[in-house]
PDB file of C-alpha atoms in Angstrom:
ATOM      1  CA  LEU K  69       0.000   0.000   0.000  1.00 77.00           C
ATOM      2  CA  GLY K  70       1.185   3.609   0.324  1.00 87.00           C
ATOM      3  CA  LYS K  71       2.124   6.107  -2.367  1.00 93.00           C
ATOM      4  CA  GLU K  72       4.138   3.686  -4.516  1.00 90.00           C
ATOM      5  CA  GLY K  73       1.324   1.154  -4.376  1.00 89.00           C
ATOM      6  CA  SER K  74      -1.294   3.746  -5.350  1.00 91.00           C
ATOM      7  CA  ASN K  75       0.879   4.884  -8.262  1.00 91.00           C
ATOM      8  CA  MET K  76       1.326   1.286  -9.415  1.00 88.00           C
ATOM      9  CA  GLU K  77      -2.426   0.654  -9.198  1.00 89.00           C
ATOM     10  CA  ARG K  78      -3.037   3.712 -11.396  1.00 92.00           C
ATOM     11  CA  GLU K  79      -0.439   2.540 -13.907  1.00 90.00           C
ATOM     12  CA  LEU K  80      -1.904  -0.975 -13.978  1.00 88.00           C
ATOM     13  CA  SER K  81      -5.426   0.447 -14.452  1.00 89.00           C
ATOM     14  CA  ASN K  82      -4.214   2.534 -17.397  1.00 90.00           C
ATOM     15  CA  PHE K  83      -2.379  -0.468 -18.850  1.00 89.00           C
ATOM     16  CA  LEU K  84      -5.474  -2.684 -18.536  1.00 88.00           C
ATOM     17  CA  GLY K  85      -7.885   0.037 -19.670  1.00 87.00           C
ATOM     18  CA  VAL K  86     -10.019  -0.223 -16.502  1.00 90.00           C
ATOM     19  CA  LYS K  87     -11.117   2.306 -13.877  1.00 88.00           C
ATOM     20  CA  LYS K  88      -9.369   0.754 -10.877  1.00 88.00           C
ATOM     21  CA  SER K  89      -7.125  -2.134  -9.953  1.00 90.00           C
ATOM     22  CA  LEU K  90      -5.811  -3.505  -6.654  1.00 92.00           C
ATOM     23  CA  LEU K  91      -2.377  -4.775  -5.717  1.00 90.00           C
ATOM     24  CA  VAL K  92      -2.125  -7.953  -3.643  1.00 92.00           C
ATOM     25  CA  ASN K  93       0.729 -10.198  -2.546  1.00 89.00           C
ATOM     26  CA  SER K  94       0.293 -12.907  -5.221  1.00 88.00           C
ATOM     27  CA  GLY K  95      -1.745 -14.159  -8.153  1.00 87.00           C
ATOM     28  CA  SER K  96      -3.235 -16.760  -5.801  1.00 90.00           C
ATOM     29  CA  SER K  97      -4.452 -13.980  -3.524  1.00 92.00           C
ATOM     30  CA  ALA K  98      -5.758 -12.064  -6.548  1.00 92.00           C
ATOM     31  CA  ASN K  99      -7.960 -15.045  -7.450  1.00 93.00           C
ATOM     32  CA  LEU K 100      -9.104 -15.518  -3.856  1.00 92.00           C
ATOM     33  CA  VAL K 101      -9.905 -11.832  -3.286  1.00 91.00           C
ATOM     34  CA  ALA K 102     -11.774 -11.658  -6.614  1.00 91.00           C
ATOM     35  CA  MET K 103     -13.849 -14.747  -5.804  1.00 89.00           C
ATOM     36  CA  SER K 104     -14.440 -13.602  -2.224  1.00 87.00           C
ATOM     37  CA  ALA K 105     -15.537 -10.124  -3.304  1.00 86.00           C
ATOM     38  CA  LEU K 106     -18.189 -11.707  -5.497  1.00 82.00           C
ATOM     39  CA  THR K 107     -19.579 -13.922  -2.737  1.00 69.00           C
ATOM     40  CA  SER K 108     -21.747 -10.982  -1.720  1.00 56.00           C
ATOM     41  CA  TYR K 109     -22.596  -9.942  -5.269  1.00 55.00           C
ATOM     42  CA  LYS K 110     -26.261 -10.204  -6.158  1.00 55.00           C
ATOM     43  CA  LEU K 111     -27.233 -10.744  -9.754  1.00 57.00           C
ATOM     44  CA  LYS K 112     -30.991 -11.130  -9.917  1.00 53.00           C
ATOM     45  CA  ASP K 113     -31.014 -12.906  -6.524  1.00 55.00           C
ATOM     46  CA  LYS K 114     -27.884 -14.913  -7.342  1.00 56.00           C
ATOM     47  CA  LYS K 115     -24.595 -14.785  -5.518  1.00 67.00           C
ATOM     48  CA  ILE K 116     -21.729 -17.198  -5.005  1.00 78.00           C
ATOM     49  CA  LYS K 117     -22.231 -19.014  -1.717  1.00 82.00           C
ATOM     50  CA  GLN K 118     -21.480 -22.300   0.026  1.00 86.00           C
ATOM     51  CA  GLY K 119     -22.148 -25.248  -2.275  1.00 89.00           C
ATOM     52  CA  ASP K 120     -22.609 -23.210  -5.458  1.00 93.00           C
ATOM     53  CA  GLU K 121     -20.823 -24.333  -8.599  1.00 96.00           C
ATOM     54  CA  VAL K 122     -18.143 -22.546 -10.589  1.00 96.00           C
ATOM     55  CA  ILE K 123     -17.259 -23.927 -14.013  1.00 98.00           C
ATOM     56  CA  THR K 124     -13.528 -23.983 -14.732  1.00 97.00           C
ATOM     57  CA  VAL K 125     -10.767 -26.122 -16.245  1.00 97.00           C
ATOM     58  CA  PRO K 126      -8.628 -28.872 -14.657  1.00 95.00           C
ATOM     59  CA  ASN K 127      -5.323 -27.932 -16.334  1.00 93.00           C
ATOM     60  CA  SER K 128      -4.493 -24.747 -14.428  1.00 88.00           C
ATOM     61  CA  HIS K 129      -2.322 -24.241 -11.362  1.00 83.00           C
ATOM     62  CA  PHE K 130      -4.158 -25.459  -8.261  1.00 85.00           C
ATOM     63  CA  ALA K 131      -4.487 -21.846  -7.037  1.00 86.00           C
ATOM     64  CA  SER K 132      -7.327 -21.311  -9.518  1.00 91.00           C
ATOM     65  CA  VAL K 133      -9.417 -24.105  -8.041  1.00 94.00           C
ATOM     66  CA  ALA K 134      -8.284 -23.301  -4.492  1.00 94.00           C
ATOM     67  CA  SER K 135      -9.878 -19.856  -4.758  1.00 92.00           C
ATOM     68  CA  ILE K 136     -13.198 -21.495  -5.656  1.00 94.00           C
ATOM     69  CA  VAL K 137     -12.996 -24.026  -2.825  1.00 94.00           C
ATOM     70  CA  GLN K 138     -11.866 -21.434  -0.261  1.00 92.00           C
ATOM     71  CA  THR K 139     -15.022 -19.405  -0.894  1.00 90.00           C
ATOM     72  CA  GLY K 140     -17.174 -22.479  -0.225  1.00 91.00           C
ATOM     73  CA  ALA K 141     -18.102 -23.080  -3.852  1.00 93.00           C
ATOM     74  CA  LYS K 142     -17.561 -26.305  -5.789  1.00 96.00           C
ATOM     75  CA  PRO K 143     -15.430 -26.450  -8.956  1.00 97.00           C
ATOM     76  CA  VAL K 144     -17.039 -28.129 -11.947  1.00 98.00           C
ATOM     77  CA  PHE K 145     -14.453 -29.098 -14.530  1.00 98.00           C
ATOM     78  CA  VAL K 146     -14.924 -28.949 -18.272  1.00 98.00           C
ATOM     79  CA  ASP K 147     -12.275 -29.971 -20.770  1.00 97.00           C
ATOM     80  CA  VAL K 148     -10.083 -27.678 -22.804  1.00 97.00           C
ATOM     81  CA  GLY K 149      -9.737 -27.247 -26.537  1.00 96.00           C
ATOM     82  CA  PRO K 150      -6.600 -27.522 -28.706  1.00 95.00           C
ATOM     83  CA  ASP K 151      -5.392 -24.139 -27.391  1.00 93.00           C
ATOM     84  CA  GLN K 152      -5.466 -25.521 -23.798  1.00 95.00           C
ATOM     85  CA  ASN K 153      -8.148 -22.962 -22.837  1.00 96.00           C
ATOM     86  CA  ILE K 154     -11.711 -23.775 -21.783  1.00 98.00           C
ATOM     87  CA  ASP K 155     -13.718 -25.428 -24.567  1.00 98.00           C
ATOM     88  CA  VAL K 156     -16.617 -22.992 -24.917  1.00 98.00           C
ATOM     89  CA  LYS K 157     -18.862 -25.714 -26.385  1.00 98.00           C
ATOM     90  CA  LEU K 158     -18.678 -27.626 -23.086  1.00 98.00           C
ATOM     91  CA  ILE K 159     -19.742 -24.777 -20.787  1.00 98.00           C
ATOM     92  CA  GLU K 160     -23.516 -24.780 -21.365  1.00 98.00           C
ATOM     93  CA  PRO K 161     -23.898 -28.567 -20.943  1.00 98.00           C
ATOM     94  CA  ALA K 162     -22.169 -28.221 -17.530  1.00 98.00           C
ATOM     95  CA  ILE K 163     -24.519 -25.501 -16.257  1.00 98.00           C
ATOM     96  CA  THR K 164     -26.958 -26.577 -13.536  1.00 97.00           C
ATOM     97  CA  THR K 165     -29.308 -24.700 -11.234  1.00 95.00           C
ATOM     98  CA  ASN K 166     -26.367 -24.509  -8.763  1.00 94.00           C
ATOM     99  CA  THR K 167     -23.992 -22.855 -11.228  1.00 95.00           C
ATOM    100  CA  LYS K 168     -23.208 -19.258 -10.301  1.00 93.00           C
ATOM    101  CA  ALA K 169     -19.978 -18.461 -12.138  1.00 95.00           C
ATOM    102  CA  ILE K 170     -17.475 -19.371 -14.825  1.00 97.00           C
ATOM    103  CA  MET K 171     -13.720 -19.101 -14.241  1.00 97.00           C
ATOM    104  CA  PRO K 172     -11.935 -19.133 -17.581  1.00 98.00           C
ATOM    105  CA  VAL K 173      -8.155 -19.498 -17.274  1.00 96.00           C
ATOM    106  CA  HIS K 174      -6.071 -17.808 -19.973  1.00 95.00           C
ATOM    107  CA  LEU K 175      -3.048 -20.090 -20.317  1.00 90.00           C
ATOM    108  CA  THR K 176       0.381 -19.302 -21.757  1.00 87.00           C
ATOM    109  CA  GLY K 177      -0.635 -15.916 -23.127  1.00 89.00           C
ATOM    110  CA  ARG K 178      -3.606 -17.257 -25.076  1.00 93.00           C
ATOM    111  CA  VAL K 179      -6.886 -15.552 -24.270  1.00 96.00           C
ATOM    112  CA  CYS K 180     -10.054 -17.642 -23.998  1.00 97.00           C
ATOM    113  CA  ASP K 181     -12.931 -16.891 -26.370  1.00 97.00           C
ATOM    114  CA  MET K 182     -14.295 -14.271 -23.998  1.00 97.00           C
ATOM    115  CA  PRO K 183     -17.070 -12.867 -26.234  1.00 97.00           C
ATOM    116  CA  SER K 184     -18.620 -16.356 -26.400  1.00 98.00           C
ATOM    117  CA  ILE K 185     -18.086 -16.953 -22.678  1.00 98.00           C
ATOM    118  CA  MET K 186     -19.669 -13.591 -21.801  1.00 97.00           C
ATOM    119  CA  GLU K 187     -22.629 -14.387 -24.063  1.00 98.00           C
ATOM    120  CA  ILE K 188     -23.188 -17.682 -22.216  1.00 98.00           C
ATOM    121  CA  ALA K 189     -22.766 -15.970 -18.838  1.00 97.00           C
ATOM    122  CA  GLU K 190     -25.307 -13.278 -19.707  1.00 96.00           C
ATOM    123  CA  ALA K 191     -27.810 -15.814 -21.044  1.00 97.00           C
ATOM    124  CA  HIS K 192     -27.592 -17.832 -17.810  1.00 96.00           C
ATOM    125  CA  GLU K 193     -27.057 -14.886 -15.413  1.00 93.00           C
ATOM    126  CA  LEU K 194     -23.632 -16.133 -14.329  1.00 94.00           C
ATOM    127  CA  LEU K 195     -20.656 -14.239 -12.963  1.00 93.00           C
ATOM    128  CA  VAL K 196     -17.286 -14.452 -14.722  1.00 96.00           C
ATOM    129  CA  VAL K 197     -13.974 -14.394 -12.823  1.00 95.00           C
ATOM    130  CA  GLU K 198     -11.026 -14.530 -15.221  1.00 96.00           C
ATOM    131  CA  ASP K 199      -7.736 -16.071 -14.143  1.00 94.00           C
ATOM    132  CA  ALA K 200      -5.311 -14.080 -16.276  1.00 93.00           C
ATOM    133  CA  ALA K 201      -2.179 -15.005 -14.302  1.00 91.00           C
ATOM    134  CA  GLN K 202      -0.454 -16.272 -17.454  1.00 89.00           C
ATOM    135  CA  ALA K 203      -1.837 -13.712 -19.873  1.00 90.00           C
ATOM    136  CA  VAL K 204      -0.718 -10.294 -18.659  1.00 88.00           C
ATOM    137  CA  GLY K 205      -0.869  -7.977 -21.669  1.00 89.00           C
ATOM    138  CA  ALA K 206      -2.509 -10.534 -23.963  1.00 92.00           C
ATOM    139  CA  THR K 207      -5.501  -9.267 -25.943  1.00 93.00           C
ATOM    140  CA  PHE K 208      -8.582 -10.630 -27.675  1.00 92.00           C
ATOM    141  CA  ASN K 209     -10.342  -8.268 -30.103  1.00 91.00           C
ATOM    142  CA  ASN K 210      -8.107  -5.431 -28.811  1.00 91.00           C
ATOM    143  CA  ARG K 211      -9.218  -5.976 -25.216  1.00 92.00           C
ATOM    144  CA  MET K 212      -6.947  -7.134 -22.398  1.00 93.00           C
ATOM    145  CA  ALA K 213      -7.309 -10.569 -20.853  1.00 94.00           C
ATOM    146  CA  GLY K 214      -8.817 -10.275 -17.396  1.00 94.00           C
ATOM    147  CA  THR K 215     -11.050  -7.285 -18.215  1.00 94.00           C
ATOM    148  CA  PHE K 216     -14.050  -8.948 -19.866  1.00 96.00           C
ATOM    149  CA  GLY K 217     -15.736 -10.455 -16.809  1.00 94.00           C
ATOM    150  CA  ASP K 218     -16.903  -9.303 -13.411  1.00 92.00           C
ATOM    151  CA  ALA K 219     -13.369  -9.698 -12.076  1.00 92.00           C
ATOM    152  CA  GLY K 220      -9.916 -10.579 -13.335  1.00 94.00           C
ATOM    153  CA  ALA K 221      -6.916 -11.878 -11.400  1.00 93.00           C
ATOM    154  CA  PHE K 222      -3.288 -11.429 -12.457  1.00 90.00           C
ATOM    155  CA  SER K 223       0.058 -12.716 -11.232  1.00 85.00           C
ATOM    156  CA  ALA K 224       3.389 -10.873 -11.152  1.00 72.00           C
ATOM    157  CA  HIS K 225       5.336 -13.913  -9.968  1.00 61.00           C
ATOM    158  CA  PRO K 226       8.989 -13.847 -11.091  1.00 57.00           C
ATOM    159  CA  LEU K 227       8.229 -16.505 -13.732  1.00 66.00           C
ATOM    160  CA  LYS K 228       5.435 -14.451 -15.358  1.00 68.00           C
ATOM    161  CA  ASN K 229       5.867 -12.055 -18.271  1.00 64.00           C
ATOM    162  CA  LEU K 230       5.223  -8.959 -16.096  1.00 67.00           C
ATOM    163  CA  ASN K 231       7.013  -9.810 -12.887  1.00 63.00           C
ATOM    164  CA  ALA K 232       7.944  -8.376  -9.541  1.00 70.00           C
ATOM    165  CA  ILE K 233      10.982  -8.866  -7.353  1.00 68.00           C
ATOM    166  CA  GLY K 234       9.437 -11.691  -5.372  1.00 68.00           C
ATOM    167  CA  ASP K 235       5.789 -12.672  -5.635  1.00 78.00           C
ATOM    168  CA  ALA K 236       3.002 -10.188  -6.365  1.00 79.00           C
ATOM    169  CA  GLY K 237      -0.415  -9.969  -7.978  1.00 87.00           C
ATOM    170  CA  TYR K 238      -3.222  -7.608  -8.813  1.00 87.00           C
ATOM    171  CA  LEU K 239      -6.874  -7.731  -9.697  1.00 91.00           C
ATOM    172  CA  PHE K 240      -9.686  -5.876 -11.363  1.00 88.00           C
ATOM    173  CA  VAL K 241     -13.299  -5.911 -10.130  1.00 88.00           C
ATOM    174  CA  ARG K 242     -15.921  -4.269 -12.343  1.00 85.00           C
ATOM    175  CA  ASP K 243     -18.698  -3.414  -9.877  1.00 84.00           C
ATOM    176  CA  ILE K 244     -17.734  -0.547  -7.534  1.00 82.00           C
ATOM    177  CA  GLU K 245     -19.396  -2.132  -4.464  1.00 83.00           C
ATOM    178  CA  ASN K 246     -17.491  -5.355  -5.058  1.00 83.00           C
ATOM    179  CA  PHE K 247     -14.307  -3.389  -5.761  1.00 85.00           C
ATOM    180  CA  GLU K 248     -14.622  -1.700  -2.370  1.00 88.00           C
ATOM    181  CA  ARG K 249     -15.232  -5.106  -0.763  1.00 86.00           C
ATOM    182  CA  ALA K 250     -12.135  -6.472  -2.531  1.00 89.00           C
ATOM    183  CA  SER K 251     -10.140  -3.494  -1.278  1.00 89.00           C
ATOM    184  CA  ARG K 252     -11.173  -4.292   2.301  1.00 90.00           C
ATOM    185  CA  LEU K 253     -10.558  -8.034   1.858  1.00 87.00           C
ATOM    186  CA  ARG K 254      -6.982  -7.537   0.662  1.00 87.00           C
ATOM    187  CA  ASN K 255      -6.327  -5.735   3.936  1.00 83.00           C
ATOM    188  CA  HIS K 256      -7.830  -8.417   6.240  1.00 77.00           C
ATOM    189  CA  GLY K 257     -11.404  -7.186   5.796  1.00 73.00           C
TER     190      GLY K 257
END
């Protein structure tokens, strides 16, 4: 936090093309804070809560799934396509009455088909939390990975393409109420 942190958040927001972003200690924390901020989010009487389902992929780092489990939700895995990203054709068949969100994971700099994912999410009134830990700066239709959904989580681990000295992460949350909640959560609530 502090002046340097605020300046970095502004720079990251400008880079991503979003209003605000938040620094956290790791990409894992970015995912967890994003998911946790949305546990209070109401979308036509829906919110992520204990036992709800979040559709995601099985081929990501375990931190992606851990953020789902730590919020009390249940991961529902769908397979990936040839690009190793979520196979969009498999999302709708996996949706149940317990499904509340989709977590696409943009792997190795390749952005998921976010327009199609957002179309499915809107049709089924689902939240979208993007794990963009491996896609910092990657774009789809001139839009940055991690900025399509309700929230996006990024990693600045030393092995990532935009890295910190040591571990670091940041996130974007679209809704201002959820952004404020995320801001409180990153600082122990």
